Coordinates of C-alpha atoms in Angstrom, one line a residue:
X1 CA 88.1 120.5 76.8
X2 CA 89.2 118.1 74.1
X3 CA 87.1 115.0 73.4
X4 CA 87.9 111.7 75.2
X5 CA 91.1 110.2 74.1
X6 CA 90.7 106.9 75.9
X7 CA 90.4 104.7 72.9
X8 CA 93.0 102.9 70.6
X9 CA 92.2 105.0 67.6
X10 CA 92.2 108.4 69.3
X11 CA 95.4 107.6 71.3
X12 CA 97.2 106.5 68.1
X13 CA 96.0 109.5 66.2
X14 CA 97.2 111.9 69.0
X15 CA 100.6 110.2 69.1
X16 CA 100.8 110.5 65.3
X17 CA 99.7 114.1 65.4
X18 CA 102.6 115.0 67.7
X19 CA 105.1 112.6 66.1
X20 CA 105.6 110.6 69.2
X21 CA 106.8 107.1 69.8
X22 CA 106.6 105.4 73.2
X23 CA 109.7 105.0 75.4
X24 CA 110.2 101.5 76.9
X25 CA 112.7 103.0 79.3
X26 CA 109.9 105.1 80.9
X27 CA 107.5 102.1 81.0
X28 CA 104.9 104.0 78.9
X29 CA 101.6 102.1 78.5
X30 CA 98.6 104.3 77.9
X31 CA 95.1 103.4 79.2
X32 CA 92.7 103.1 76.2
X33 CA 89.7 101.7 78.0
X34 CA 87.1 104.4 78.9
X35 CA 85.2 102.0 81.2
X36 CA 88.4 101.4 83.3
X37 CA 88.9 105.2 83.6
X38 CA 85.3 105.5 84.9
X39 CA 85.9 102.9 87.5
X40 CA 89.1 104.6 88.6
X41 CA 87.3 107.9 89.1
X42 CA 84.6 106.1 91.1
X43 CA 87.3 104.7 93.4
X44 CA 88.7 108.2 93.8
X45 CA 85.3 109.6 95.0
X46 CA 86.2 113.1 94.1
X47 CA 84.1 116.2 95.1
X48 CA 84.0 119.4 93.2
X49 CA 86.2 121.2 95.7
X50 CA 89.0 118.6 95.8
X51 CA 92.5 118.8 94.5
X52 CA 94.3 116.0 92.7
X53 CA 98.0 115.3 92.3
X54 CA 98.4 113.1 89.3
X55 CA 101.7 111.3 88.7
X56 CA 102.7 110.3 85.2
X57 CA 99.7 111.6 83.2
X58 CA 101.1 110.5 79.9
X59 CA 98.9 112.0 77.2
X60 CA 96.1 112.9 79.6
X61 CA 93.3 110.3 79.4
X62 CA 92.9 110.2 83.2
X63 CA 93.7 113.9 83.5
X64 CA 90.6 114.7 81.4
X65 CA 88.3 112.7 83.8
X66 CA 89.9 114.3 86.9
X67 CA 89.5 117.8 85.5
X68 CA 85.8 117.2 85.0
X69 CA 85.3 116.2 88.7
X70 CA 87.9 118.2 90.8
X71 CA 88.6 121.8 91.5
X72 CA 92.3 121.5 90.6
X73 CA 94.6 118.9 89.0
X74 CA 98.3 119.2 89.2
X75 CA 100.0 116.7 86.8
X76 CA 103.7 115.8 87.2
X77 CA 105.2 114.3 84.0
X78 CA 108.9 113.3 83.5
X79 CA 108.8 113.1 79.7
X80 CA 109.2 116.5 78.0
X81 CA 107.4 115.2 74.9
X82 CA 104.3 114.3 76.8
X83 CA 104.4 117.6 78.7
X84 CA 104.1 119.4 75.3
X85 CA 101.0 117.3 74.4
X86 CA 99.4 117.9 77.8
X87 CA 100.0 121.6 77.7
X88 CA 98.4 121.7 74.2
X89 CA 95.4 119.6 75.3
X90 CA 94.7 121.5 78.4
X91 CA 95.7 125.0 77.3
X92 CA 92.2 126.3 77.9
X93 CA 91.6 124.4 81.1
X94 CA 92.5 126.7 84.1
X95 CA 92.1 123.9 86.6
X96 CA 94.9 121.8 85.1
X97 CA 98.6 122.6 85.7
X98 CA 101.3 120.4 84.1
X99 CA 104.7 120.3 85.7
X100 CA 107.7 118.9 83.9
X101 CA 109.6 117.1 86.6
X102 CA 110.8 113.7 87.9
X103 CA 108.4 113.0 90.7
X104 CA 111.0 111.3 92.8
X105 CA 113.0 114.6 92.9
X106 CA 110.0 116.8 93.7
X107 CA 109.8 118.4 97.1
X108 CA 106.3 117.2 98.0
X109 CA 105.8 119.7 100.8
X110 CA 106.6 122.6 98.6
X111 CA 104.5 121.2 95.7
X112 CA 101.4 120.8 97.8
X113 CA 101.7 124.2 99.5
X114 CA 102.3 126.0 96.2
X115 CA 99.8 124.3 94.0
X116 CA 96.8 123.7 96.3
X117 CA 94.6 125.9 98.5
X118 CA 95.3 125.8 102.3
X119 CA 93.2 123.0 103.8
X120 CA 92.1 121.6 100.4
X121 CA 91.5 117.9 100.3
X122 CA 94.2 116.4 98.0
X123 CA 94.0 112.9 96.5
X124 CA 96.7 111.2 94.5
X125 CA 96.0 109.4 91.2
X126 CA 98.6 107.7 89.0
X127 CA 99.3 105.1 86.4
X128 CA 102.7 104.0 87.6
X129 CA 105.4 102.5 85.5
X130 CA 106.2 99.1 86.9
X131 CA 109.9 99.7 87.3
X132 CA 109.4 102.6 89.6
X133 CA 106.2 101.8 91.5
X134 CA 107.7 101.0 94.9
X135 CA 109.9 104.1 95.4
X136 CA 107.0 106.4 94.3
X137 CA 104.5 104.7 96.7
X138 CA 107.0 104.8 99.6
X139 CA 107.7 108.5 99.0
X140 CA 104.0 109.2 99.1
X141 CA 103.1 107.2 102.2
X142 CA 106.2 108.2 104.1
X143 CA 105.8 111.9 103.2
X144 CA 103.8 112.8 106.3
X145 CA 101.3 114.7 104.2
X146 CA 97.6 114.3 104.8
X147 CA 96.5 112.9 101.4
X148 CA 92.8 111.9 101.4
X149 CA 93.5 108.8 99.4
X150 CA 96.1 107.4 97.0
X151 CA 94.7 105.5 94.0
X152 CA 97.3 104.0 91.6
X153 CA 97.4 101.6 88.7
X154 CA 100.2 99.2 89.4
X155 CA 101.3 95.7 88.3
X156 CA 98.7 93.2 89.6
X157 CA 101.4 91.3 91.5
X158 CA 102.6 94.4 93.3
X159 CA 99.0 95.4 94.3
X160 CA 98.6 91.9 95.8
X161 CA 101.8 92.2 97.7
X162 CA 100.9 95.6 99.2
X163 CA 97.3 94.6 100.2
X164 CA 98.3 91.2 101.5
X165 CA 97.5 90.1 105.1
X166 CA 99.7 88.0 107.5
X167 CA 99.8 84.3 106.4
X168 CA 99.3 85.2 102.7
X169 CA 102.3 84.2 100.5
X170 CA 102.4 87.8 99.1
X171 CA 102.7 89.4 102.5
X172 CA 106.1 90.9 103.1
X173 CA 108.1 94.0 104.1
X174 CA 106.4 96.1 101.4
X175 CA 102.9 95.2 102.7
X176 CA 104.0 96.5 106.2
X177 CA 105.8 99.6 104.9
X178 CA 102.5 100.7 103.2
X179 CA 100.0 99.4 105.7
X180 CA 101.7 101.1 108.6
X181 CA 100.4 104.3 107.1
X182 CA 97.4 103.3 105.1
X183 CA 94.5 100.9 104.7
X184 CA 95.3 99.0 101.4
X185 CA 92.9 97.2 99.1
X186 CA 92.7 96.2 95.4
X187 CA 89.8 98.0 93.8
X188 CA 89.8 96.3 90.4
X189 CA 91.9 94.2 88.1
X190 CA 92.8 95.6 84.7
X191 CA 93.7 93.3 81.8
X192 CA 96.7 94.0 79.6
X193 CA 94.4 94.7 76.7
X194 CA 93.3 97.9 78.3
X195 CA 96.6 99.5 77.4
X196 CA 98.5 100.7 74.4
X197 CA 100.9 99.0 73.9
X198 CA 99.9 95.9 75.8
X199 CA 102.1 95.3 78.8
X200 CA 103.2 91.7 79.5
X201 CA 101.2 91.3 82.6
X202 CA 97.8 92.4 84.0
X203 CA 97.5 95.5 86.2
X204 CA 95.3 96.4 89.2
X205 CA 94.0 99.6 90.8
X206 CA 95.3 99.9 94.3
X207 CA 93.4 102.1 96.7
X208 CA 95.2 103.4 99.8
X209 CA 93.2 105.3 102.4
X210 CA 95.6 107.1 104.6
X211 CA 95.4 106.5 108.4
X212 CA 95.1 109.5 110.7
X213 CA 97.8 107.8 112.8
X214 CA 100.1 104.9 112.1
X215 CA 98.6 101.4 112.4
X216 CA 100.7 100.7 115.5
X217 CA 102.7 102.7 118.0
X218 CA 106.4 102.0 118.2
X219 CA 109.3 103.5 120.2
X220 CA 111.5 104.0 117.1
X221 CA 110.0 103.9 113.6
X222 CA 113.4 103.6 111.8
X223 CA 114.3 100.6 113.9
X224 CA 110.8 99.1 113.4
X225 CA 111.2 99.1 109.7
X226 CA 114.8 97.8 110.0
X227 CA 113.4 94.8 112.0
X228 CA 110.8 94.2 109.4
X229 CA 113.2 94.3 106.4
X230 CA 115.7 92.0 108.1
X231 CA 112.9 89.6 109.2
X232 CA 112.0 89.0 105.6
X233 CA 115.5 88.9 104.2
X234 CA 115.4 85.1 103.6
X235 CA 111.7 84.2 103.5
X236 CA 112.3 80.4 104.0
X237 CA 114.1 81.0 107.3
X238 CA 112.5 81.6 110.7
X239 CA 112.2 85.1 112.0
X240 CA 114.7 84.2 114.8
X241 CA 117.3 83.1 112.3
X242 CA 116.9 86.1 110.1
X243 CA 117.1 88.6 112.9
X244 CA 120.0 86.9 114.7
X245 CA 122.1 86.7 111.6
X246 CA 121.2 89.9 109.8
X247 CA 120.3 92.4 112.5
X248 CA 121.7 91.4 115.9
X249 CA 124.5 88.9 115.2
X250 CA 126.4 89.8 118.4
X251 CA 123.5 89.2 120.8
X252 CA 123.6 86.0 122.8
X253 CA 120.9 83.5 122.0
X254 CA 119.3 83.5 125.5
X255 CA 119.0 87.3 125.5
X256 CA 117.4 87.3 122.0
X257 CA 115.1 84.4 122.8
X258 CA 113.9 86.3 125.9
X259 CA 112.8 89.2 123.6
X260 CA 110.7 86.8 121.5
X261 CA 109.1 85.4 124.7
X262 CA 108.3 88.8 126.1
X263 CA 106.7 89.9 122.8
X264 CA 104.7 86.7 122.6
X265 CA 106.2 85.5 119.3
X266 CA 107.3 82.0 118.6
X267 CA 110.9 82.4 117.2
X268 CA 110.3 79.4 114.9
X269 CA 107.6 81.3 113.0
X270 CA 108.3 82.8 109.6
X271 CA 108.0 86.6 109.1
X272 CA 105.1 86.2 106.7
X273 CA 102.9 85.1 109.6
X274 CA 103.7 88.0 111.9
X275 CA 101.3 90.9 112.1
X276 CA 102.1 94.6 112.3
X277 CA 101.2 94.7 115.9
X278 CA 103.4 91.7 116.7
X279 CA 106.3 93.3 114.8
X280 CA 105.8 96.5 116.8
X281 CA 106.0 94.5 120.1
X282 CA 109.1 92.7 119.0
X283 CA 110.8 95.8 117.7
X284 CA 110.3 97.6 121.0
X285 CA 111.7 94.5 122.9
X286 CA 114.8 94.4 120.6
X287 CA 115.5 98.2 120.6
X288 CA 117.6 98.3 123.8
X289 CA 119.8 95.5 122.4
X290 CA 120.4 97.5 119.2
X291 CA 121.4 100.6 121.2
X292 CA 124.1 98.8 123.2

């Protein structure tokens, strides 16, 4: 396997060797700090028999570390130029497969069944471009696949939003959309200087440990998430005002107020103070009204 490329000099040399420039449109910022890569692999806690799905491998700095620890690494890269570099770097590494594809268009069920052994533990690792972080994360956690863990580098602000608890100013619909399926925590903060080129903001490594079952039981998942999204639509307004105006505008106030009372939620509260369990109770109370 090629020598470590997680340094400014080696990364620049590799880009020069292949005549590459970075595309701002793809949010390309390559990790050049070997110590950060070591910390990421520690968070992943890989075993020799594990499989890893890597999203956006770039020029392969993290891929190298994954291939040294896992049984199989499947790297999905959208940029054809980077795919050529990766296939060159890992030409002699049987455990690494590089797929040229837009991850958001990939059929995850087919990918996992085709690329990994039946029953193999599969972990996801990624350094996600800021502009596409949310759709990729939601695709992963809503996939229904039993990933062992999802460890991703994201904008620090996004990591804080996803891992936030009720009452935190960062807590919102994204927090709930992810935490419904996974335990979320920020494993480490990564300064902008750890990348080439330097992004404008710091990053963080977000660790998602998938739950065997959703955090709460609800009668209708789609409606639950609809309630959550509408409850946060205007953050400064009360949860009652948001839901009465945005979700159930034709329901009489006394009827709607009764639903809040039955679920034990003060209608004057703001959505950022309401827990997943409370949202589940309120969603189930409101569901019959939405079906009329």
